[in-house]
Every structure is written in structure tokens, then in C-alpha cells.
Coordinates of C-alpha atoms in Angstrom, one line a residue:
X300 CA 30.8 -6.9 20.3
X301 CA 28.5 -8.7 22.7
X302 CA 28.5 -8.1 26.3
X303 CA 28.9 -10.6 29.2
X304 CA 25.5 -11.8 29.3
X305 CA 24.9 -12.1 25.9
X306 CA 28.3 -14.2 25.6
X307 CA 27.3 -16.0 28.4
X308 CA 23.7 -16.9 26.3
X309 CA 25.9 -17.3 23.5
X310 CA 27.9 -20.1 25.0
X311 CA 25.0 -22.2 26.2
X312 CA 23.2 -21.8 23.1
X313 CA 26.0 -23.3 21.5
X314 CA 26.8 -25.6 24.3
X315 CA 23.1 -27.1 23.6
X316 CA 20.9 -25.7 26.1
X317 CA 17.0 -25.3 25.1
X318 CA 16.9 -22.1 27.1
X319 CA 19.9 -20.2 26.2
X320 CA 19.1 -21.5 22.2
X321 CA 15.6 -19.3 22.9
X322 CA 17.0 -16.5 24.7
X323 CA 19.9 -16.4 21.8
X324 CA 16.4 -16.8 19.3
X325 CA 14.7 -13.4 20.9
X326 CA 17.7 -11.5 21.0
X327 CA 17.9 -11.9 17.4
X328 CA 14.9 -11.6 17.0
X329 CA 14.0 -8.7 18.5
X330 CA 17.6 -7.2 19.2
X331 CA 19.8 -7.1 21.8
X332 CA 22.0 -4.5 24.0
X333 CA 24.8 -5.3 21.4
X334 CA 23.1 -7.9 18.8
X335 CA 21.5 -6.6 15.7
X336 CA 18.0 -8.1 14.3
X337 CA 18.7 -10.5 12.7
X338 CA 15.8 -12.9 11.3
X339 CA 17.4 -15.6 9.6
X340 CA 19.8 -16.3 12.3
X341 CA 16.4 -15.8 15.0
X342 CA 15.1 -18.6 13.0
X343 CA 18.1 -20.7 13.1
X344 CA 18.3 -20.6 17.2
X345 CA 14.6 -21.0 17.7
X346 CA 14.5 -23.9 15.5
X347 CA 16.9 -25.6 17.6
X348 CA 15.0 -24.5 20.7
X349 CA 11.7 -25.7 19.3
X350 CA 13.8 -29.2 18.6
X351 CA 13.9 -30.1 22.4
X352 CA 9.8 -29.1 23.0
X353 CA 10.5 -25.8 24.0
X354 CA 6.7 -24.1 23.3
X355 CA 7.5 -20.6 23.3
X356 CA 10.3 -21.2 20.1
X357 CA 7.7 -22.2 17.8
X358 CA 4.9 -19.8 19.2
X359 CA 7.6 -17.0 18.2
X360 CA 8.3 -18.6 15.1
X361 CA 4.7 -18.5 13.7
X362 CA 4.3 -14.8 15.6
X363 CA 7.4 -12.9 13.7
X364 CA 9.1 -15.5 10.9
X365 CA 8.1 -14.3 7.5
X366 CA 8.1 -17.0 4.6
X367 CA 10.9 -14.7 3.1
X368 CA 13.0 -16.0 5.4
X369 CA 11.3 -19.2 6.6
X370 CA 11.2 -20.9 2.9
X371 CA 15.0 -21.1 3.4
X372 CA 15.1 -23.5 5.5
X373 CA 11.5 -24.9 4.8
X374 CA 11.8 -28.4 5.9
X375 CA 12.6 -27.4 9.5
X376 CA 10.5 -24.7 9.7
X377 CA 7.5 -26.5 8.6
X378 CA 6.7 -28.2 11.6
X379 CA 7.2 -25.1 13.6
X380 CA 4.5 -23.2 12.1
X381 CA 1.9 -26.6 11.8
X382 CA 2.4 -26.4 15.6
X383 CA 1.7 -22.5 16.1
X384 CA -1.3 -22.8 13.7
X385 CA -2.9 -25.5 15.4
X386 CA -2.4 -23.2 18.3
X387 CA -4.7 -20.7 16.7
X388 CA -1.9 -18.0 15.4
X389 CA -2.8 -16.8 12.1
X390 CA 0.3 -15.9 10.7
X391 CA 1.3 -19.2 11.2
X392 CA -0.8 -20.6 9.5
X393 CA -0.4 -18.2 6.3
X394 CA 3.2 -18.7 6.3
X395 CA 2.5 -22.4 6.3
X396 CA 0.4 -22.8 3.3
X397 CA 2.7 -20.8 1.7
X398 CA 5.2 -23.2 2.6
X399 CA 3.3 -26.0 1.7
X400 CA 2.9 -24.2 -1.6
X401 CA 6.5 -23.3 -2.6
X402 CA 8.0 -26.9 -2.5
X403 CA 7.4 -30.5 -3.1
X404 CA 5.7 -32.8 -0.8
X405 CA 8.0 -33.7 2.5
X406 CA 6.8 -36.6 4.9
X407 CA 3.8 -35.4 6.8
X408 CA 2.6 -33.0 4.6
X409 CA -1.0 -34.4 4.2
X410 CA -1.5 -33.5 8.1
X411 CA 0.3 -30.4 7.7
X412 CA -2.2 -29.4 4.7
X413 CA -5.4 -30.5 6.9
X414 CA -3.7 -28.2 9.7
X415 CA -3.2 -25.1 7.4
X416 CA -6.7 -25.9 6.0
X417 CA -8.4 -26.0 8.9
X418 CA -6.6 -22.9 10.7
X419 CA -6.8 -20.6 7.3
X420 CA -11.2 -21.6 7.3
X421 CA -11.4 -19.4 10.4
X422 CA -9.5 -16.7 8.8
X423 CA -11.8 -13.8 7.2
X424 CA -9.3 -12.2 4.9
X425 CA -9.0 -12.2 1.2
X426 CA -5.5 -14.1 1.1
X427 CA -6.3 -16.3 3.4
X428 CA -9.7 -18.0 1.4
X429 CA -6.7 -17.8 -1.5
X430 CA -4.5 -19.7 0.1
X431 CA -7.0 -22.0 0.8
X432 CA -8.4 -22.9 -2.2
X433 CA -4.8 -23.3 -3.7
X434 CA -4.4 -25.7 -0.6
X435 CA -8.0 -27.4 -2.0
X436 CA -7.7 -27.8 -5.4
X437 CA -9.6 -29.6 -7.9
X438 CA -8.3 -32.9 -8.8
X439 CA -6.3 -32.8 -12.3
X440 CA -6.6 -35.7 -15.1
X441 CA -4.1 -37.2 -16.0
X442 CA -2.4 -37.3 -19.7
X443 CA -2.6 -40.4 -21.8
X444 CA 0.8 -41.7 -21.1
X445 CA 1.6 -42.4 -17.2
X446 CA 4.1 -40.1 -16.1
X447 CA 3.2 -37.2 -18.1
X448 CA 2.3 -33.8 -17.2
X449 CA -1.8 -33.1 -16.7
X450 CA -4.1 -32.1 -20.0
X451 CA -3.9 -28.2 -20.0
X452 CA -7.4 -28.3 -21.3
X453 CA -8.7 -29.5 -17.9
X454 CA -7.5 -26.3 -15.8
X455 CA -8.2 -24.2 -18.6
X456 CA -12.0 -24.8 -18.5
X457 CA -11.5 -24.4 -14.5
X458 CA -11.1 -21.7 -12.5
X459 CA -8.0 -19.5 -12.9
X460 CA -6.6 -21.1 -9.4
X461 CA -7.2 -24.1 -10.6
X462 CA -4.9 -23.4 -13.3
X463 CA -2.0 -21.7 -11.4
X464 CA -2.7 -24.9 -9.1
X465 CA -1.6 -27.2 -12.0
X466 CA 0.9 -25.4 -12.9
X467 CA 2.5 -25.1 -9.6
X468 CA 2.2 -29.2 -9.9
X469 CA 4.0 -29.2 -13.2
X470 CA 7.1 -27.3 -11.8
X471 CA 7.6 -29.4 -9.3
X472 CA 7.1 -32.8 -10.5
X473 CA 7.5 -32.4 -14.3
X474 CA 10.4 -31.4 -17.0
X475 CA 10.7 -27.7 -17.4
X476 CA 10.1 -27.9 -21.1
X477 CA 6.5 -29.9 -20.4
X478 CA 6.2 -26.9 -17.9
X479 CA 7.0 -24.2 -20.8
X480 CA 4.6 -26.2 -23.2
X481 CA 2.0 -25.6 -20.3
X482 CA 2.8 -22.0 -18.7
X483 CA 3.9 -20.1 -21.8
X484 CA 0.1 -19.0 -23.2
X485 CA -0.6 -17.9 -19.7
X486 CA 2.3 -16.0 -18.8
X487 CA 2.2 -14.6 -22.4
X488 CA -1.2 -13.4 -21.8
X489 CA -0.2 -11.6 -18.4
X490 CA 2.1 -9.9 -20.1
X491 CA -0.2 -8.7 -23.0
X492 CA -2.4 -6.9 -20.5
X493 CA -0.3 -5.4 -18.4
X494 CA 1.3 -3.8 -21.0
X495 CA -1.8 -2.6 -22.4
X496 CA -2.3 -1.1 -19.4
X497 CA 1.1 -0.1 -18.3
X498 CA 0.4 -0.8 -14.6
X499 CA 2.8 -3.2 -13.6
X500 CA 2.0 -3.0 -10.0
X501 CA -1.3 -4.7 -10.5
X502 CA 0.3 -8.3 -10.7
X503 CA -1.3 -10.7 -8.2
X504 CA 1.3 -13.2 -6.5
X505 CA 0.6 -15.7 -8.3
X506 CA 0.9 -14.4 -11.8
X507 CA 4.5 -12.9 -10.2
X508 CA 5.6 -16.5 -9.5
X509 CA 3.9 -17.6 -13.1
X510 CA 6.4 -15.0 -15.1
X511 CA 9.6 -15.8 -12.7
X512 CA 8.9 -19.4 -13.5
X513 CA 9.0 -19.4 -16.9
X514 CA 11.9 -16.8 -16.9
X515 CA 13.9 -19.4 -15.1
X516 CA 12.6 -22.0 -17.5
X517 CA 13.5 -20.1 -20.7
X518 CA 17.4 -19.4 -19.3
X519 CA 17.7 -23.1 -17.9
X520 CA 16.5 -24.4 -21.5
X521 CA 18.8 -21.9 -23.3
X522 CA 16.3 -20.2 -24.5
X523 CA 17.0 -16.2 -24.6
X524 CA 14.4 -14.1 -26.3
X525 CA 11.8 -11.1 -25.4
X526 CA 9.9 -13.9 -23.6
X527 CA 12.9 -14.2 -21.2
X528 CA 13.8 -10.5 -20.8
X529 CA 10.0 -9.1 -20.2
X530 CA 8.7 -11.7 -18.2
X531 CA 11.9 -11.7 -15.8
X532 CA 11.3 -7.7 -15.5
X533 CA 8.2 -8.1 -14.7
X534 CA 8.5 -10.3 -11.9
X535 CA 10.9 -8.3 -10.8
X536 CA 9.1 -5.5 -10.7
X537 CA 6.5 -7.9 -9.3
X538 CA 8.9 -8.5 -6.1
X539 CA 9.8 -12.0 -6.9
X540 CA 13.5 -12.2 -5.7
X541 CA 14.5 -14.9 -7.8
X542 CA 13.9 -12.6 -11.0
X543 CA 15.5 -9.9 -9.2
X544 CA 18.6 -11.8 -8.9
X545 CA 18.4 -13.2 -12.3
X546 CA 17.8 -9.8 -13.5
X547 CA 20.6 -7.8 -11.6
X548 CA 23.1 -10.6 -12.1
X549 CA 22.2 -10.6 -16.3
X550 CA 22.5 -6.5 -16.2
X551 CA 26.3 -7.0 -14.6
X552 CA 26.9 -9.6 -17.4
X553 CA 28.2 -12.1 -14.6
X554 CA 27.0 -15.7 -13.1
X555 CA 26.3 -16.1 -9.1
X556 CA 30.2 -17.0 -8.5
X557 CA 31.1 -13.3 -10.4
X558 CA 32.9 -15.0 -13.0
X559 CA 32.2 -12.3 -16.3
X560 CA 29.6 -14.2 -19.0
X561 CA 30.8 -13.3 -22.1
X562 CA 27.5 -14.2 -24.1
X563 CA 24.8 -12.4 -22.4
X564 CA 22.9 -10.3 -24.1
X565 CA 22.9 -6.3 -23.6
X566 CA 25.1 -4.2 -22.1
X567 CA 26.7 -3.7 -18.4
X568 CA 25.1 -1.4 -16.4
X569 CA 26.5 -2.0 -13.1
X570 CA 24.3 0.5 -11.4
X571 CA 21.0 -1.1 -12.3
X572 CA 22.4 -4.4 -11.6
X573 CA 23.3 -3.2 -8.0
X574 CA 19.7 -1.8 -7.3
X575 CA 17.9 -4.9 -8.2
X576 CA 20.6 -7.2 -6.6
X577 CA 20.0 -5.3 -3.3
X578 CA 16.7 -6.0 -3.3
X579 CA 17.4 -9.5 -4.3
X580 CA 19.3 -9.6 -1.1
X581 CA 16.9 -7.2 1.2
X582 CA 14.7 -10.5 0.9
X583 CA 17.3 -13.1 1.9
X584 CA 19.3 -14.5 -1.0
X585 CA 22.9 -14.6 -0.1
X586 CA 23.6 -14.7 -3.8
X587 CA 22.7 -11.3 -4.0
X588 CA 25.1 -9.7 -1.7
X589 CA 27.8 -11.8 -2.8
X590 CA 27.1 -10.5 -6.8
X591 CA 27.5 -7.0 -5.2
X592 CA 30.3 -7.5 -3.9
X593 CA 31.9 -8.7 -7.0
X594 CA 30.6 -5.3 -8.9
X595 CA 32.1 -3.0 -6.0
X596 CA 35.3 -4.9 -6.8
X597 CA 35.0 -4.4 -10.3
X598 CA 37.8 -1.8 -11.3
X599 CA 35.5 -0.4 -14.9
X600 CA 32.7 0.4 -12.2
X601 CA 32.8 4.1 -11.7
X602 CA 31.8 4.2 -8.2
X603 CA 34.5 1.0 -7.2
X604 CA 34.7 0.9 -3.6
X605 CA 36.6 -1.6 -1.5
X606 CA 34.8 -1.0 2.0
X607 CA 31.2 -1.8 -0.1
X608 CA 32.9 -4.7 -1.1
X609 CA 33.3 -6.0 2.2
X610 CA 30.3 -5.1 3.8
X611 CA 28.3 -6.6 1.1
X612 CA 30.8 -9.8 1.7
X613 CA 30.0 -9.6 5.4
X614 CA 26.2 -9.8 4.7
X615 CA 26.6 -12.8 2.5
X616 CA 28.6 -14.6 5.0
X617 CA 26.2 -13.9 7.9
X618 CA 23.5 -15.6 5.6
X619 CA 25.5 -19.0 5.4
X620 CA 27.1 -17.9 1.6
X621 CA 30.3 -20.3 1.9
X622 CA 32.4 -18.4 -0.9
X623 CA 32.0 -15.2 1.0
X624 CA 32.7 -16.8 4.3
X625 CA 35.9 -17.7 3.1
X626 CA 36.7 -14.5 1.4
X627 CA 36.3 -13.1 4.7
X628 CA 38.4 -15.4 6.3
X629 CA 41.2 -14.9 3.7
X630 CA 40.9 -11.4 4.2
X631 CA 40.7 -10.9 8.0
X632 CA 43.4 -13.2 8.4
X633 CA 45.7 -10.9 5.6
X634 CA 45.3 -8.1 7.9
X635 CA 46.2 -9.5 10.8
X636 CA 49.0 -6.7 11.1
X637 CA 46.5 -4.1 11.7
X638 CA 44.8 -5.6 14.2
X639 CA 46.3 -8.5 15.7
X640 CA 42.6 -10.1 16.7
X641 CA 42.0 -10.7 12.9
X642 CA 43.0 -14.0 13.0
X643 CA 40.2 -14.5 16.0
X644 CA 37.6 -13.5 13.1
X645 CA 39.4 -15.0 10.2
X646 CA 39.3 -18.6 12.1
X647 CA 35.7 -17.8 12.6
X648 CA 34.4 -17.5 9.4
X649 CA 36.9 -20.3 7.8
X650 CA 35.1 -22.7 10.2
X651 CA 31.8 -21.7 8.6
X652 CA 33.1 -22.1 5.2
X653 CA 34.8 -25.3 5.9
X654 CA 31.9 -27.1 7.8
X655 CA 30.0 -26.4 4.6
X656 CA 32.4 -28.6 2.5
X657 CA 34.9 -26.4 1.3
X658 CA 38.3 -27.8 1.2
X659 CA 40.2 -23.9 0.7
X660 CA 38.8 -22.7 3.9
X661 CA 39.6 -26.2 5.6
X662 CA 43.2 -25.8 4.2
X663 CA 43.6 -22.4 5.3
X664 CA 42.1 -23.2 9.1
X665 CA 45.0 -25.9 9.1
X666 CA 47.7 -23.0 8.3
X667 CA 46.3 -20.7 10.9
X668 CA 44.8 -22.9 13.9
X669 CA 47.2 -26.7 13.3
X670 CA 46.0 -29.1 15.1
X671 CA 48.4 -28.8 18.7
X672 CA 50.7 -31.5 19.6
X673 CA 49.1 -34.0 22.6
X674 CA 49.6 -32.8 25.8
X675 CA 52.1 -35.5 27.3
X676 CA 52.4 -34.4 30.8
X677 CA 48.3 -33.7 31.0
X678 CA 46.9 -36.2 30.1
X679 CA 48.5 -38.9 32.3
X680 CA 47.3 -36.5 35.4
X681 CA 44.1 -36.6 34.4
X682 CA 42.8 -39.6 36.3
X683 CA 44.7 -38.4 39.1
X684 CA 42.3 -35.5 39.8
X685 CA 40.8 -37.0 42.8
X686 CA 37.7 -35.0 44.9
X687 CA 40.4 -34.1 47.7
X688 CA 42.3 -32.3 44.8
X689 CA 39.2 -31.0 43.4
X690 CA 37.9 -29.9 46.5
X691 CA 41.0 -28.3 47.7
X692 CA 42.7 -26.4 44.6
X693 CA 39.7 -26.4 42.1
X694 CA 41.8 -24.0 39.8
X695 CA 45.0 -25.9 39.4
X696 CA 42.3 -29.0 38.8
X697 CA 40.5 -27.3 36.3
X698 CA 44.0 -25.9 34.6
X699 CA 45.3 -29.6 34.5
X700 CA 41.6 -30.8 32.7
X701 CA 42.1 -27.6 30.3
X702 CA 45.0 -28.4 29.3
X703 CA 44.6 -32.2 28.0
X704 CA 41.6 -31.2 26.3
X705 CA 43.3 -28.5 24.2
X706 CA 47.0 -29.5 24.5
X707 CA 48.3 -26.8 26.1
X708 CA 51.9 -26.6 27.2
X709 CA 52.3 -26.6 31.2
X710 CA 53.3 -22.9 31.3
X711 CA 50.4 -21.8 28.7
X712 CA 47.8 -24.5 31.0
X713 CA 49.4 -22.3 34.4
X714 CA 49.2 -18.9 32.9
X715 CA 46.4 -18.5 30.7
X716 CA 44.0 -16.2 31.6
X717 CA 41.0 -18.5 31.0
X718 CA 38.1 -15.8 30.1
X719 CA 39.5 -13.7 28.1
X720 CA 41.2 -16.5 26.2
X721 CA 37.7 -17.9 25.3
X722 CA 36.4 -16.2 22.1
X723 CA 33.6 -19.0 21.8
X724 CA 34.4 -20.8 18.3
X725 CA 38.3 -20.6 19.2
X726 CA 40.8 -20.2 22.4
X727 CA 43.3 -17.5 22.5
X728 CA 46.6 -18.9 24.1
X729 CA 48.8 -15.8 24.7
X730 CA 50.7 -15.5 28.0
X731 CA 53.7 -13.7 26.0
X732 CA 53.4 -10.9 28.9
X733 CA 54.2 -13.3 31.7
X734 CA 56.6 -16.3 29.5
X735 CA 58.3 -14.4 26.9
X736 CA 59.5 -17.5 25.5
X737 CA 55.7 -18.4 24.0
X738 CA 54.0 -17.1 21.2
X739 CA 50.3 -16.2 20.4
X740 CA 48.1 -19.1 19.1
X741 CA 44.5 -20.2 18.0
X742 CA 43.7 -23.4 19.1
X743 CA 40.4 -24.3 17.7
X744 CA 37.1 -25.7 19.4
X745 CA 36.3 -28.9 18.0
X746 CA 33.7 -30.2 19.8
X747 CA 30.7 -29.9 22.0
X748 CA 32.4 -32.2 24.3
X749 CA 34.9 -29.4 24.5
X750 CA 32.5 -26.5 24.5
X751 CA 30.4 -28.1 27.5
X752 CA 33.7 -28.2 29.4
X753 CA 35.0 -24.8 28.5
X754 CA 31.8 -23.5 29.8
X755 CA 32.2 -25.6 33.2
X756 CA 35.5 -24.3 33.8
X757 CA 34.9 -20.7 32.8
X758 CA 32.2 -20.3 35.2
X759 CA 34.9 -21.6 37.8
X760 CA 36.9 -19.0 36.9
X761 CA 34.4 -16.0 36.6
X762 CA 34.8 -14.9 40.2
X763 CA 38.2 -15.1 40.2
X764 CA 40.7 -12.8 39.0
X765 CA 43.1 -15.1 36.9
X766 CA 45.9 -12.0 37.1
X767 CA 49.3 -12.9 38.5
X768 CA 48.0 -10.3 41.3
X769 CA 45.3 -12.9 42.0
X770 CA 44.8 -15.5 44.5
X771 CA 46.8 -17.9 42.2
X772 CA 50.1 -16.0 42.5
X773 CA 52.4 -15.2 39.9
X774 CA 54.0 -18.1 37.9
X775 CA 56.7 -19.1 40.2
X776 CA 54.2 -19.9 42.8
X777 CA 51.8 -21.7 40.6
X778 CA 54.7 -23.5 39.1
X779 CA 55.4 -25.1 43.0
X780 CA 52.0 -25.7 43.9
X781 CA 51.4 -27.8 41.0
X782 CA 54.9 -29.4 41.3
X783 CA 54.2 -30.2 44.9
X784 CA 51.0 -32.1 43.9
X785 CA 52.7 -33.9 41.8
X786 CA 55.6 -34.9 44.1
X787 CA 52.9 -35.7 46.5
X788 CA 51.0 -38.0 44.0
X789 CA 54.7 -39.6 43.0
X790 CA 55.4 -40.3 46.9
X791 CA 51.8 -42.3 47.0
X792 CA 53.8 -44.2 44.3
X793 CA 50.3 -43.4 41.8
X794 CA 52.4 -41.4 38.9
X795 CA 56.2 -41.4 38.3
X796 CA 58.0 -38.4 39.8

């Protein structure tokens, strides 16, 4: 649970503001009194940070990011790391030709390319003149007939680079099978000599990401064989964490949903499976932890375990997975009776999954958060919250505003203790200790619009202690206060009495 200052970052990092978005960025980042390291979620805040010119955000970015996590969300990143290479950081600029590398071309990636260039010349390493020339290559001809993919012949009288350089250019911009035709006697080769040799760890990068590719070709063409099984193995083996996945998820016999295949070939082994789907998931892929999740559930696995389940769930829902997020919605939200701040979480991670499309988790968020009725006697008051009123009973001003934004009823708007009710993606209306007539809600937040405002009139209530002990009184006397404003406002003849 994060503490006051963290919540506090939390809330303007949410709310918008550059400064909270990159102290929310480090504490991820780097780890917090109460906030785990997080990377992908680092990246996440500091990409927003970096969004409104905020130097430090992208100079930590190119500093710390890995492409493991960057490539994820590569089109926003790329920018980020052209910027902290041009400023002379050589990670930066590693990560960025990698980037530049592992997708097709966006807009401005011919001056991204000259930046990476440029920035990876000055570098003295090995990987870095690699990079480089893949950045550089040779220019390809072109087959016969326009559209089709480059003569083979010209790359194979190249350099090798040149060749993995093609090849990268046929994934991305050509069928798979004119990609097979191409990549096969290659990848073939690679895996005649390593297993001459019988060192697998000898694979260079590029010949990882030349066996994973065709691996992924062969199952997307339906083509299963010893091609398929040996070359994904070996990029496994090779760290690629698409083969891993593809791997673990074929060992367990089920797709990325869990959903049993019926046809694959070999047999389960759920404990191989689970080692090469963690490390699947050790380097990002939300897949991964979700696939383990569905094994630990699985009631022929021998070592079937409920809590693994979950915390495998968790992990895919923190990386953006919207099946898992609302799994874990459903599930917090069924044991509510335990722990009667379940439905805080549950709302939580059904927002997630609904703001990523999914229809369940918006249904659900309807069933447990409705939409409240319109505050009727708020929002008429609203325009009658002059500067005298503001000036002399800020609270009961602020209570009034409060309650036309989230439609409270005028005993929830009078009672509710407004910080603890605040749980930052929902309020917690429960005054059932001071009105036994009302029961505990969620009312949802919506909006920025709303955020900005909860965060104005939290800060006017931080130094205040909103107990009926407090300087507000207990509800009988914040019931005549408010009445005799109104009465007052009536005899002006502005609102009816």
C-alpha cells in the first residue's frame, strides 16, 4: 500500500502534472518506500512526462529502459531514446537501433536512423559497429516482378549482415511463405552446426531472431515438422521470448487464451511448459504469466495451486493483459465477504479491462459501481457558491461542489470523510457509522475533469480533521449550517427555499 506522499504523487501523475508523471516514473523506476520496481510501468509514466518537454524523462529513459521492455510500446518510446542519444547516452542509442530494427518504418524514422548512426559511430564496442552496419546496409535488388520479395542470390554473395539485413526486410514487408522460401536454407544451416557442435549457447542474436522467425512462420503457415520443433528450441534456448512462449504454450498443449489444443503434437508436460513460460514472462510478455496461470488452475497438474494462480494473474494484469485484469476483477469482487475493500480492487482492475475494449469487464463495472442518480438539490447550488461563501465556509463549499460532481445524496455530501473516501480510480461513500440509514458504495471516477477537482478539494481538507469531533461538528450541526445558507440565499430571493 502506498503511503501519503506517494498517493499524493500518484494523484497528480494521474491528474496530468509533468512533475508528479516523473516523480511517479523514478519511483518505479528505481523503487519507492512502498512501490515495487517496476519497469514497464517506469516507462509508461516517463513517457507521459517526456510528452510535455520534461528533459530529465527521456534522459532516464535512454539511462535505464531496456529494449525488453521498451519494444512494447516502441512507437512512443522511439522518440525518447532519438532524444537521449543525440544527447550523447550510449545506451540510448543501442536501444534505439534496436528499435529501429525490430519493426517497420514509422514517420521520422530516416532522422531517427541518421541519429542512431551517428551516436552508435562514436561507440567502440563490438555490438555497437553491429548495429551499425545493420542500420547501413547494402542496398538490395529488386525481383523481376514489382512487389516481390529481393533475389536471395544478391545477399548471399554479400556479407552475412547483409543477408540477415534482407531478411529482416522480407519479414516485415513481405508474405511469410516468400519469407520461408528465403530464410529456410539459412536457418537450416544454423541448425546443422550447432548441432554438430552441441553448443547451443554460441548463437549470435541475430541467428536467435533468424530461427524464432521461421518457427513462427512454419506454425502461422500450418506447417508442423522437425523444422518447427528444433528451430523454436533453439531460439528458446537462444533467449528469444517469442519462442519461449511458443515453446511453453505447445509443451501445455494450450493457445494464449488457455483454451486445451487438441491437435498439437507431443505430450503435456506442464512443468517444462511453466519454466519456459516464466522466462517468457521474466522478459515482459503478459501472455506468459497469463498461460501460467491457466496450468496452476489446471486440476491433472500435480503441483495445482490456486494462490500461483493468482499471483501469476496479478502479474499479467499489471502488464496491461485485459483477460487477466478482468479475472481479477471478477475475483476480488467474489470475495468481497472476506475483505470488504475487495470491491475497491475489483473496480480497479475492471476499469483497466474495460478501457481496453472489453465489454464483460464494462458490464460487470455497471453491476458494482452504476452510474448514481443526478444530484437534484446540488447542482442547482452550484452557481450559488459565491467568494463570500467560499471565503467564509470553504468546507461546506467544497462539500456542495463534491457532491454535484459525483451525485452524492446531501447526508453522504455532509458526512463523508473526504480523504479516506478517495482511493484514486474510485470514491468510497460510507458514512453507515454516522447515518445508519445509507449503505456502502463505489462511485467511480470518470474523468480528469473530476480527478483535478478531487485533488483541489482533498488538499482543502488535508489539514482538517473531517471527524464529527472536528471543527465541522457532528451532523446535526452541519445539517443547520448548510440549511441556514440556504435559507439565507432563499431570503435574497436567488434559489427557492
Amino acid at each position: 500500500m502506498a503511503n501519503r506522499e506517494e498517493l499524493t504523487i500518484i494523484r497528480g501523475a494521474r491528474s496530468g502534472d509533468a512533475h508528479h508523471q516523473l516523480a511517479l516514473g523514478k519511483l518505479y523506476l528505481f523503487g519507492g518506500a512502498s512501490l515495487p520496481r517496476n519497469a514497464p510501468t517506469a516507462l509508461h509514466w516517463l513517457c507521459r512526462a517526456a510528452a510535455q518537454d520534461v528533459a530529465e524523462a527521456w534522459q532516464l529513459v535512454g539511462r535505464h529502459i531496456s529494449f525488453e521492455y521498451a519494444r512494447n510500446c516502441r512507437e512512443l518510446a522511439l522518440p525518447l531514446y532519438a532524444r537521449a542519444a543525440a544527447e550523447g547516452e550510449p545506451q540510448a542509442a543501442m536501444v534505439l537501433a534496436e528499435l529501429l530494427l525490430d519493426g517497420p518504418a514509422l514517420e521520422g524514422d530516416e532522422a531517427w536512423r541518421a541519429t542512431a548512426c551517428e551516436a552508435l559511430r562514436r561507440l567502440p564496442d563490438r555490438e555497437a559497429r553491429q548495429l551499425l552496419a545493420r542500420l547501413e546496409p547494402p542496398a538490395p535488388q529488386s525481383a523481376g516482378g514489382a512487389g516481390g520479395p529481393p533475389l536471395w542470390s544478391a545477399a548471399a554473395e554479400g556479407a552475412e549482415q547483409a543477408q540477415y539485413e534482407l531478411l529482416d526486410r522480407i519479414w516485415h514487408e513481405h508474405e511469410r511463405a516468400d519469407f520461408l522460401a528465403c530464410a529456410l536454407p539459412l536457418a537450416r544451416s544454423v541448425v546443422a552446426a550447432v548441432e554438430a557442435d552441441g553448443q547451443h549457447g554460441v548463437l549470435r542474436p541475430a541467428q536467435v531472431l533468424l530461427l524464432s522467425r521461421c518457427a513462427q512462420a512454419l506454425a502461422e503457415q500450418d506447417l508442423p515438422g522437425d523444422d518447427l520443433v528444433r528451430m523454436r528450441e533453439l531460439a528458446a534456448l537462444g533467449g528469444d521470448r517469442t519462442a519461449q512462449l511458443a515453446l511453453g504454450l505447445a509443451l501445455a498443449r494450450m493457445n494464449t487464451e488457455g483454451d486445451r489444443v487438441e491437435h498439437a503434437d507431443g505430450t503435456v508436460n506442464f512443468k517444462r511448459a511453466l519454466r519456459w513460460l516464466a522466462r517468457a514472462g521474466e522478459q515482459g510478455l503478459a501472455d506468459a504469466w497469463f498461460a501460467m496461470s491457466r496450468i496452476y488452475i489446471r486440476p491433472e497438474f500435480s503441483q495445482r495451486s490456486l494462490r500461483e494462480a493468482q499471483a501469476c494473474l496479478e502479474k499479467a494484469a499489471d502488464m496491461g493483459h485485459s483477460g487477466a485484469q478482468l479475472e481479477c476483477g471478477i475475483h476480488a469482487w467474489r470475495a468481497r465477504r472476506g475483505d470488504e475493500q475487495n470491491d475497491v480492487r475489483a473496480a480497479y482492475w475492471l476499469q483497466k479491462a474495460a478501457a481496453q475494449g472489453s465489454a464483460e469487464a464494462q458490464a460487470a463495472l455497471d453491476r458494482i459501481a452504476p452510474p448514481p442518480e443526478p444530484a437534484d438539490w446540488a447542482e442547482p447550488l452550484l452557481p450559488l457558491l459565491t467568494r463570500e461563501l467560499l471565503s467564509s465556509q470553504p468546507l461546506l463549499a467544497a462539500r456542495i461542489e463534491l457532491a454535484a460532481l459525483f451525485r452524492l445524496t446531501r447526508a453522504e455530501a455532509l458526512l463523508l470523510d473526504v480523504k479516506a473516501a478517495d482511493q484514486g480510480h474510485c470514491l468510497v461513500v460510507d458514512i453507515r457509522a454516522s447515518y445508519g440509514r445509507s449503505k456502502r458504495r463505489l462511485v467511480l471516477v470518470r474523468s480528469a475533469q473530476q480527478r483535478q477537482a478531487l485533488d483541489r478539494i482533498i488538499r482543502l481538507f488535508e489539514q482538517v480533521d473531517c471527524s464529527l469531533a472536528g471543527p465541522e461538528g457532528n451532523y446535526r450541526q452541519r445539517l443547520y449550517r448548510f440549511k441556514t445558507w440556504v435559507m439565507s440565499v432563499a431570503g435574497a430571493g436567488l434559489v427557492a427555499a
